[in-house]
Amino acid sequence: MKIVFMGTPDFAVSALRRLAEKHEIVCVYTQAPKEAGRGKKLTKSPVQIFAEENKLLVRTPKTLRSTEAQAEFAALKADVAVVAAYGLILPKPILEAFPMGCINIHASLLPRWRGAAPIQRAVEAGDSSAGITIMKMDEGLDTGDMLLKGEVEITKETTGGSLHDALAEIGAELIVQYLDNPESFPPQKQDDSLTCYAAKIDKTESKIDFSLPAETLERKIRAFNPYPAMYFEYNGERFKVFKAESLAQSAPAGKILEGEKNLIIACRQGALKVLEIQRQGKKAMPIDELLRGMTFEGSLA
């Protein structure tokens, strides 16, 4: 089968790798290199790096809305486009360019989470499971017909990072399974009444707000691990928190209940016991390692 692959981050690389083993990848579309790091050096996407290493044709248009870009896309004469976290809007001429259209590897059990950050939002919301939906794309936001699903449990140990990695592999497996025999997976309409919007993560969300319940913060810490990582500030220094647990202790929100052998901070409901932390300029470490050289006292409110 001739495939155009459209994706950008690490999440998409697993699917591209598997598809390239079985099918002809006629072109890879990915977002253009972006400035990154202190030096603002142009950095290629993980998908572009993989594609170039494997001598695949790569295109990085800034938009697909121009007639020129759409004609160039259609001229590839592929059977299908496979999309995985591409990051650009696909207009109708793109969606309809190939016989099988555009098939999306979406990182949620649709219609539960539509939008940019379904993995993190599922963990943050306390969902018991997450998954992948292989879907036929239309002009809406993740509103197309569902074709195939794969599910994974969310536990108290699940982080945004671990769920991301698990779903990337599930997505790669499912897209290959679907393309092997698409007739076996008839499209199913979504129930719009069951959907939630998975808003893109804003860095301002990552500051720990101790006026929230401890259970809510524990989930947010797991959801935003490893990126953008939740943090608090103490004596003008930023501390990232990668693991914590909620306790039933009660005190004014932000009060440091323990800060020598353990770090426990009161929340609006309950308290947060920090288990893994990162000091500015240092590596992440268990909290007991940090507390060998410093103590916390007072309030973080």
mmCIF file of N, CA and C in Angstrom, residues 142-248:
data_model
loop_
_atom_site.group_PDB
_atom_site.id
_atom_site.type_symbol
_atom_site.label_atom_id
_atom_site.label_comp_id
_atom_site.label_asym_id
_atom_site.label_seq_id
_atom_site.Cartn_x
_atom_site.Cartn_y
_atom_site.Cartn_z
ATOM 1 N N ASP A 142 -11.421 15.924 15.700
ATOM 2 C CA ASP A 142 -11.476 14.544 16.197
ATOM 3 C C ASP A 142 -12.905 14.001 16.229
ATOM 4 N N THR A 143 -13.696 14.376 15.241
ATOM 5 C CA THR A 143 -15.110 14.003 15.214
ATOM 6 C C THR A 143 -15.418 12.871 14.236
ATOM 7 N N GLY A 144 -14.415 12.378 13.518
ATOM 8 C CA GLY A 144 -14.654 11.388 12.477
ATOM 9 C C GLY A 144 -15.072 10.024 13.010
ATOM 10 N N ASP A 145 -15.455 9.156 12.101
ATOM 11 C CA ASP A 145 -15.921 7.822 12.468
ATOM 12 C C ASP A 145 -14.783 6.990 13.059
ATOM 13 N N MET A 146 -15.117 6.200 14.069
ATOM 14 C CA MET A 146 -14.150 5.333 14.744
ATOM 15 C C MET A 146 -14.043 4.006 13.991
ATOM 16 N N LEU A 147 -12.825 3.470 13.917
ATOM 17 C CA LEU A 147 -12.579 2.240 13.172
ATOM 18 C C LEU A 147 -12.076 1.097 14.051
ATOM 19 N N LEU A 148 -11.215 1.415 14.990
ATOM 20 C CA LEU A 148 -10.546 0.379 15.787
ATOM 21 C C LEU A 148 -10.010 1.012 17.059
ATOM 22 N N LYS A 149 -10.073 0.267 18.179
ATOM 23 C CA LYS A 149 -9.605 0.805 19.452
ATOM 24 C C LYS A 149 -8.694 -0.179 20.174
ATOM 25 N N GLY A 150 -7.812 0.381 21.005
ATOM 26 C CA GLY A 150 -6.979 -0.402 21.909
ATOM 27 C C GLY A 150 -6.939 0.307 23.251
ATOM 28 N N GLU A 151 -7.013 -0.436 24.351
ATOM 29 C CA GLU A 151 -7.181 0.159 25.677
ATOM 30 C C GLU A 151 -6.064 -0.250 26.620
ATOM 31 N N VAL A 152 -5.737 0.643 27.571
ATOM 32 C CA VAL A 152 -4.740 0.356 28.597
ATOM 33 C C VAL A 152 -5.227 0.936 29.924
ATOM 34 N N GLU A 153 -4.933 0.267 31.016
ATOM 35 C CA GLU A 153 -5.365 0.714 32.344
ATOM 36 C C GLU A 153 -4.512 1.877 32.821
ATOM 37 N N ILE A 154 -5.140 2.822 33.506
ATOM 38 C CA ILE A 154 -4.415 3.892 34.194
ATOM 39 C C ILE A 154 -4.392 3.552 35.680
ATOM 40 N N THR A 155 -3.198 3.424 36.242
ATOM 41 C CA THR A 155 -3.045 3.083 37.652
ATOM 42 C C THR A 155 -2.466 4.274 38.416
ATOM 43 N N LYS A 156 -2.249 4.080 39.708
ATOM 44 C CA LYS A 156 -1.649 5.131 40.543
ATOM 45 C C LYS A 156 -0.189 5.365 40.190
ATOM 46 N N GLU A 157 0.402 4.483 39.399
ATOM 47 C CA GLU A 157 1.788 4.646 38.967
ATOM 48 C C GLU A 157 1.894 5.262 37.575
ATOM 49 N N THR A 158 0.783 5.381 36.880
ATOM 50 C CA THR A 158 0.806 5.887 35.504
ATOM 51 C C THR A 158 1.133 7.370 35.474
ATOM 52 N N THR A 159 2.078 7.751 34.623
ATOM 53 C CA THR A 159 2.388 9.159 34.396
ATOM 54 C C THR A 159 2.038 9.527 32.962
ATOM 55 N N GLY A 160 2.049 10.810 32.681
ATOM 56 C CA GLY A 160 1.845 11.232 31.302
ATOM 57 C C GLY A 160 2.880 10.620 30.386
ATOM 58 N N GLY A 161 4.118 10.518 30.855
ATOM 59 C CA GLY A 161 5.189 9.960 30.041
ATOM 60 C C GLY A 161 5.034 8.474 29.794
ATOM 61 N N SER A 162 4.710 7.709 30.831
ATOM 62 C CA SER A 162 4.568 6.261 30.657
ATOM 63 C C SER A 162 3.362 5.928 29.795
ATOM 64 N N LEU A 163 2.280 6.690 29.947
ATOM 65 C CA LEU A 163 1.092 6.461 29.128
ATOM 66 C C LEU A 163 1.373 6.823 27.669
ATOM 67 N N HIS A 164 2.084 7.918 27.459
ATOM 68 C CA HIS A 164 2.485 8.315 26.108
ATOM 69 C C HIS A 164 3.215 7.181 25.407
ATOM 70 N N ASP A 165 4.197 6.585 26.084
ATOM 71 C CA ASP A 165 5.005 5.539 25.469
ATOM 72 C C ASP A 165 4.175 4.287 25.177
ATOM 73 N N ALA A 166 3.294 3.926 26.109
ATOM 74 C CA ALA A 166 2.452 2.747 25.910
ATOM 75 C C ALA A 166 1.507 2.947 24.734
ATOM 76 N N LEU A 167 0.905 4.132 24.652
ATOM 77 C CA LEU A 167 -0.059 4.392 23.578
ATOM 78 C C LEU A 167 0.616 4.509 22.216
ATOM 79 N N ALA A 168 1.844 4.993 22.183
ATOM 80 C CA ALA A 168 2.569 5.066 20.913
ATOM 81 C C ALA A 168 2.736 3.677 20.317
ATOM 82 N N GLU A 169 3.059 2.702 21.160
ATOM 83 C CA GLU A 169 3.240 1.338 20.678
ATOM 84 C C GLU A 169 1.910 0.703 20.290
ATOM 85 N N ILE A 170 0.873 0.966 21.085
ATOM 86 C CA ILE A 170 -0.456 0.437 20.747
ATOM 87 C C ILE A 170 -0.938 1.023 19.424
ATOM 88 N N GLY A 171 -0.735 2.326 19.242
ATOM 89 C CA GLY A 171 -1.139 2.974 18.000
ATOM 90 C C GLY A 171 -0.437 2.392 16.789
ATOM 91 N N ALA A 172 0.855 2.111 16.935
ATOM 92 C CA ALA A 172 1.613 1.521 15.833
ATOM 93 C C ALA A 172 1.064 0.149 15.471
ATOM 94 N N GLU A 173 0.732 -0.636 16.490
ATOM 95 C CA GLU A 173 0.184 -1.974 16.249
ATOM 96 C C GLU A 173 -1.185 -1.898 15.576
ATOM 97 N N LEU A 174 -2.025 -0.997 16.056
ATOM 98 C CA LEU A 174 -3.395 -0.925 15.547
ATOM 99 C C LEU A 174 -3.467 -0.404 14.116
ATOM 100 N N ILE A 175 -2.623 0.563 13.768
ATOM 101 C CA ILE A 175 -2.694 1.092 12.410
ATOM 102 C C ILE A 175 -2.250 0.035 11.405
ATOM 103 N N VAL A 176 -1.265 -0.766 11.774
ATOM 104 C CA VAL A 176 -0.850 -1.859 10.899
ATOM 105 C C VAL A 176 -1.973 -2.886 10.773
ATOM 106 N N GLN A 177 -2.603 -3.196 11.893
ATOM 107 C CA GLN A 177 -3.718 -4.152 11.893
ATOM 108 C C GLN A 177 -4.861 -3.656 11.006
ATOM 109 N N TYR A 178 -5.166 -2.374 11.116
ATOM 110 C CA TYR A 178 -6.253 -1.825 10.304
ATOM 111 C C TYR A 178 -5.923 -1.870 8.808
ATOM 112 N N LEU A 179 -4.743 -1.428 8.436
ATOM 113 C CA LEU A 179 -4.392 -1.363 7.020
ATOM 114 C C LEU A 179 -4.225 -2.750 6.402
ATOM 115 N N ASP A 180 -3.945 -3.749 7.222
ATOM 116 C CA ASP A 180 -3.855 -5.108 6.711
ATOM 117 C C ASP A 180 -5.204 -5.611 6.192
ATOM 118 N N ASN A 181 -6.286 -5.128 6.822
ATOM 119 C CA ASN A 181 -7.617 -5.616 6.446
ATOM 120 C C ASN A 181 -8.685 -4.591 6.816
ATOM 121 N N PRO A 182 -8.727 -3.450 6.130
ATOM 122 C CA PRO A 182 -9.649 -2.380 6.515
ATOM 123 C C PRO A 182 -11.125 -2.771 6.450
ATOM 124 N N GLU A 183 -11.463 -3.734 5.617
ATOM 125 C CA GLU A 183 -12.860 -4.133 5.492
ATOM 126 C C GLU A 183 -13.393 -4.778 6.778
ATOM 127 N N SER A 184 -12.489 -5.225 7.623
ATOM 128 C CA SER A 184 -12.904 -5.883 8.866
ATOM 129 C C SER A 184 -13.307 -4.894 9.960
ATOM 130 N N PHE A 185 -13.137 -3.607 9.701
ATOM 131 C CA PHE A 185 -13.393 -2.604 10.740
ATOM 132 C C PHE A 185 -14.347 -1.537 10.213
ATOM 133 N N PRO A 186 -15.631 -1.823 10.208
ATOM 134 C CA PRO A 186 -16.609 -0.854 9.702
ATOM 135 C C PRO A 186 -16.642 0.403 10.569
ATOM 136 N N PRO A 187 -16.838 1.565 9.964
ATOM 137 C CA PRO A 187 -16.854 2.821 10.732
ATOM 138 C C PRO A 187 -18.040 2.905 11.679
ATOM 139 N N GLN A 188 -17.789 3.525 12.826
ATOM 140 C CA GLN A 188 -18.829 3.735 13.831
ATOM 141 C C GLN A 188 -18.886 5.216 14.190
ATOM 142 N N LYS A 189 -20.091 5.761 14.246
ATOM 143 C CA LYS A 189 -20.272 7.162 14.593
ATOM 144 C C LYS A 189 -19.951 7.393 16.068
ATOM 145 N N GLN A 190 -19.467 8.582 16.376
ATOM 146 C CA GLN A 190 -19.221 8.966 17.760
ATOM 147 C C GLN A 190 -20.481 9.551 18.391
ATOM 148 N N ASP A 191 -20.610 9.362 19.688
ATOM 149 C CA ASP A 191 -21.679 9.989 20.457
ATOM 150 C C ASP A 191 -21.134 11.306 21.011
ATOM 151 N N ASP A 192 -21.523 12.410 20.407
ATOM 152 C CA ASP A 192 -20.990 13.718 20.797
ATOM 153 C C ASP A 192 -21.297 14.081 22.242
ATOM 154 N N SER A 193 -22.326 13.496 22.820
ATOM 155 C CA SER A 193 -22.704 13.838 24.201
ATOM 156 C C SER A 193 -21.710 13.292 25.221
ATOM 157 N N LEU A 194 -20.810 12.406 24.797
ATOM 158 C CA LEU A 194 -19.880 11.766 25.726
ATOM 159 C C LEU A 194 -18.479 12.377 25.682
ATOM 160 N N THR A 195 -18.311 13.437 24.931
ATOM 161 C CA THR A 195 -16.963 13.952 24.711
ATOM 162 C C THR A 195 -16.557 15.049 25.690
ATOM 163 N N CYS A 196 -15.252 15.136 25.928
ATOM 164 C CA CYS A 196 -14.635 16.229 26.687
ATOM 165 C C CYS A 196 -13.539 16.824 25.826
ATOM 166 N N TYR A 197 -13.196 18.083 26.087
ATOM 167 C CA TYR A 197 -12.156 18.753 25.311
ATOM 168 C C TYR A 197 -10.830 18.697 26.056
ATOM 169 N N ALA A 198 -9.831 18.099 25.432
ATOM 170 C CA ALA A 198 -8.491 17.982 26.011
ATOM 171 C C ALA A 198 -7.653 19.182 25.579
ATOM 172 N N ALA A 199 -7.775 20.262 26.315
ATOM 173 C CA ALA A 199 -7.095 21.506 25.943
ATOM 174 C C ALA A 199 -5.582 21.341 25.956
ATOM 175 N N LYS A 200 -4.920 22.051 25.060
ATOM 176 C CA LYS A 200 -3.458 22.079 25.033
ATOM 177 C C LYS A 200 -2.935 22.535 26.388
ATOM 178 N N ILE A 201 -1.847 21.927 26.842
ATOM 179 C CA ILE A 201 -1.298 22.261 28.154
ATOM 180 C C ILE A 201 -0.581 23.604 28.099
ATOM 181 N N ASP A 202 -0.981 24.492 28.971
ATOM 182 C CA ASP A 202 -0.337 25.796 29.109
ATOM 183 C C ASP A 202 0.674 25.698 30.255
ATOM 184 N N LYS A 203 1.855 26.252 30.044
ATOM 185 C CA LYS A 203 2.896 26.163 31.076
ATOM 186 C C LYS A 203 2.451 26.775 32.402
ATOM 187 N N THR A 204 1.511 27.718 32.355
ATOM 188 C CA THR A 204 1.031 28.330 33.603
ATOM 189 C C THR A 204 0.297 27.316 34.473
ATOM 190 N N GLU A 205 -0.169 26.230 33.895
ATOM 191 C CA GLU A 205 -0.865 25.190 34.660
ATOM 192 C C GLU A 205 0.081 24.417 35.560
ATOM 193 N N SER A 206 1.374 24.502 35.303
ATOM 194 C CA SER A 206 2.316 23.626 35.986
ATOM 195 C C SER A 206 2.749 24.134 37.368
ATOM 196 N N LYS A 207 2.345 25.337 37.749
ATOM 197 C CA LYS A 207 2.658 25.797 39.106
ATOM 198 C C LYS A 207 1.658 25.186 40.083
ATOM 199 N N ILE A 208 2.164 24.543 41.117
ATOM 200 C CA ILE A 208 1.305 23.848 42.068
ATOM 201 C C ILE A 208 0.484 24.851 42.869
ATOM 202 N N ASP A 209 -0.812 24.659 42.855
ATOM 203 C CA ASP A 209 -1.751 25.513 43.580
ATOM 204 C C ASP A 209 -2.257 24.723 44.781
ATOM 205 N N PHE A 210 -1.722 25.031 45.949
ATOM 206 C CA PHE A 210 -2.062 24.253 47.142
ATOM 207 C C PHE A 210 -3.470 24.524 47.656
ATOM 208 N N SER A 211 -4.186 25.430 47.014
ATOM 209 C CA SER A 211 -5.592 25.629 47.366
ATOM 210 C C SER A 211 -6.484 24.568 46.715
ATOM 211 N N LEU A 212 -5.864 23.702 45.897
ATOM 212 C CA LEU A 212 -6.591 22.575 45.312
ATOM 213 C C LEU A 212 -6.491 21.366 46.240
ATOM 214 N N PRO A 213 -7.403 20.412 46.120
ATOM 215 C CA PRO A 213 -7.310 19.185 46.933
ATOM 216 C C PRO A 213 -6.041 18.401 46.610
ATOM 217 N N ALA A 214 -5.510 17.722 47.607
ATOM 218 C CA ALA A 214 -4.269 16.963 47.429
ATOM 219 C C ALA A 214 -4.427 15.872 46.369
ATOM 220 N N GLU A 215 -5.576 15.214 46.306
ATOM 221 C CA GLU A 215 -5.782 14.165 45.311
ATOM 222 C C GLU A 215 -5.721 14.735 43.896
ATOM 223 N N THR A 216 -6.274 15.932 43.720
ATOM 224 C CA THR A 216 -6.219 16.594 42.412
ATOM 225 C C THR A 216 -4.769 16.890 42.033
ATOM 226 N N LEU A 217 -3.995 17.395 42.971
ATOM 227 C CA LEU A 217 -2.595 17.730 42.692
ATOM 228 C C LEU A 217 -1.758 16.486 42.421
ATOM 229 N N GLU A 218 -2.037 15.405 43.127
ATOM 230 C CA GLU A 218 -1.297 14.164 42.882
ATOM 231 C C GLU A 218 -1.505 13.693 41.447
ATOM 232 N N ARG A 219 -2.733 13.797 40.957
ATOM 233 C CA ARG A 219 -3.013 13.395 39.573
ATOM 234 C C ARG A 219 -2.346 14.342 38.578
ATOM 235 N N LYS A 220 -2.383 15.633 38.860
ATOM 236 C CA LYS A 220 -1.752 16.601 37.963
ATOM 237 C C LYS A 220 -0.244 16.376 37.887
ATOM 238 N N ILE A 221 0.367 16.052 39.016
ATOM 239 C CA ILE A 221 1.805 15.794 39.039
ATOM 240 C C ILE A 221 2.129 14.594 38.150
ATOM 241 N N ARG A 222 1.330 13.543 38.238
ATOM 242 C CA ARG A 222 1.559 12.377 37.378
ATOM 243 C C ARG A 222 1.294 12.718 35.908
ATOM 244 N N ALA A 223 0.233 13.476 35.659
ATOM 245 C CA ALA A 223 -0.127 13.810 34.276
ATOM 246 C C ALA A 223 0.952 14.645 33.599
ATOM 247 N N PHE A 224 1.563 15.557 34.325
ATOM 248 C CA PHE A 224 2.537 16.487 33.746
ATOM 249 C C PHE A 224 3.980 16.010 33.915
ATOM 250 N N ASN A 225 4.165 14.753 34.264
ATOM 251 C CA ASN A 225 5.481 14.129 34.363
ATOM 252 C C ASN A 225 5.727 13.348 33.081
ATOM 253 N N PRO A 226 6.755 13.668 32.278
ATOM 254 C CA PRO A 226 7.897 14.538 32.611
ATOM 255 C C PRO A 226 7.745 15.985 32.176
ATOM 256 N N TYR A 227 6.739 16.293 31.334
ATOM 257 C CA TYR A 227 6.650 17.660 30.811
ATOM 258 C C TYR A 227 5.216 18.145 30.871
ATOM 259 N N PRO A 228 5.009 19.402 31.279
ATOM 260 C CA PRO A 228 6.011 20.417 31.630
ATOM 261 C C PRO A 228 6.519 20.322 33.063
ATOM 262 N N ALA A 229 6.005 19.382 33.846
ATOM 263 C CA ALA A 229 6.399 19.121 35.239
ATOM 264 C C ALA A 229 5.811 20.180 36.177
ATOM 265 N N MET A 230 5.142 19.716 37.202
ATOM 266 C CA MET A 230 4.589 20.606 38.213
ATOM 267 C C MET A 230 5.730 21.119 39.110
ATOM 268 N N TYR A 231 5.548 22.325 39.642
ATOM 269 C CA TYR A 231 6.613 22.893 40.469
ATOM 270 C C TYR A 231 6.035 23.817 41.536
ATOM 271 N N PHE A 232 6.854 24.085 42.560
ATOM 272 C CA PHE A 232 6.556 25.140 43.533
ATOM 273 C C PHE A 232 7.814 25.966 43.717
ATOM 274 N N GLU A 233 7.666 27.132 44.316
ATOM 275 C CA GLU A 233 8.811 28.004 44.576
ATOM 276 C C GLU A 233 9.021 28.163 46.075
ATOM 277 N N TYR A 234 10.286 28.112 46.473
ATOM 278 C CA TYR A 234 10.635 28.244 47.886
ATOM 279 C C TYR A 234 11.907 29.068 47.983
ATOM 280 N N ASN A 235 11.841 30.171 48.739
ATOM 281 C CA ASN A 235 12.980 31.083 48.894
ATOM 282 C C ASN A 235 13.554 31.509 47.543
ATOM 283 N N GLY A 236 12.665 31.778 46.582
ATOM 284 C CA GLY A 236 13.083 32.265 45.277
ATOM 285 C C GLY A 236 13.618 31.211 44.336
ATOM 286 N N GLU A 237 13.553 29.954 44.727
ATOM 287 C CA GLU A 237 14.071 28.859 43.908
ATOM 288 C C GLU A 237 12.923 27.949 43.463
ATOM 289 N N ARG A 238 13.030 27.436 42.260
ATOM 290 C CA ARG A 238 11.976 26.573 41.720
ATOM 291 C C ARG A 238 12.331 25.105 41.943
ATOM 292 N N PHE A 239 11.349 24.349 42.415
ATOM 293 C CA PHE A 239 11.505 22.920 42.637
ATOM 294 C C PHE A 239 10.434 22.180 41.843
ATOM 295 N N LYS A 240 10.858 21.311 40.930
ATOM 296 C CA LYS A 240 9.917 20.497 40.168
ATOM 297 C C LYS A 240 9.585 19.234 40.950
ATOM 298 N N VAL A 241 8.321 18.852 40.900
ATOM 299 C CA VAL A 241 7.858 17.653 41.601
ATOM 300 C C VAL A 241 7.414 16.622 40.570
ATOM 301 N N PHE A 242 8.024 15.441 40.612
ATOM 302 C CA PHE A 242 7.713 14.392 39.648
ATOM 303 C C PHE A 242 6.884 13.253 40.233
ATOM 304 N N LYS A 243 6.871 13.166 41.569
ATOM 305 C CA LYS A 243 6.077 12.107 42.189
ATOM 306 C C LYS A 243 5.653 12.555 43.572
ATOM 307 N N ALA A 244 4.408 12.278 43.918
ATOM 308 C CA ALA A 244 3.886 12.658 45.229
ATOM 309 C C ALA A 244 2.706 11.751 45.559
ATOM 310 N N GLU A 245 2.303 11.782 46.824
ATOM 311 C CA GLU A 245 1.093 11.059 47.203
ATOM 312 C C GLU A 245 0.245 11.944 48.093
ATOM 313 N N SER A 246 -1.054 11.720 48.058
ATOM 314 C CA SER A 246 -1.964 12.521 48.865
ATOM 315 C C SER A 246 -2.193 11.856 50.215
ATOM 316 N N LEU A 247 -2.264 12.688 51.248
ATOM 317 C CA LEU A 247 -2.500 12.224 52.611
ATOM 318 C C LEU A 247 -3.759 12.889 53.157
ATOM 319 N N ALA A 248 -4.241 12.354 54.281
ATOM 320 C CA ALA A 248 -5.486 12.868 54.857
ATOM 321 C C ALA A 248 -5.257 13.983 55.873
#
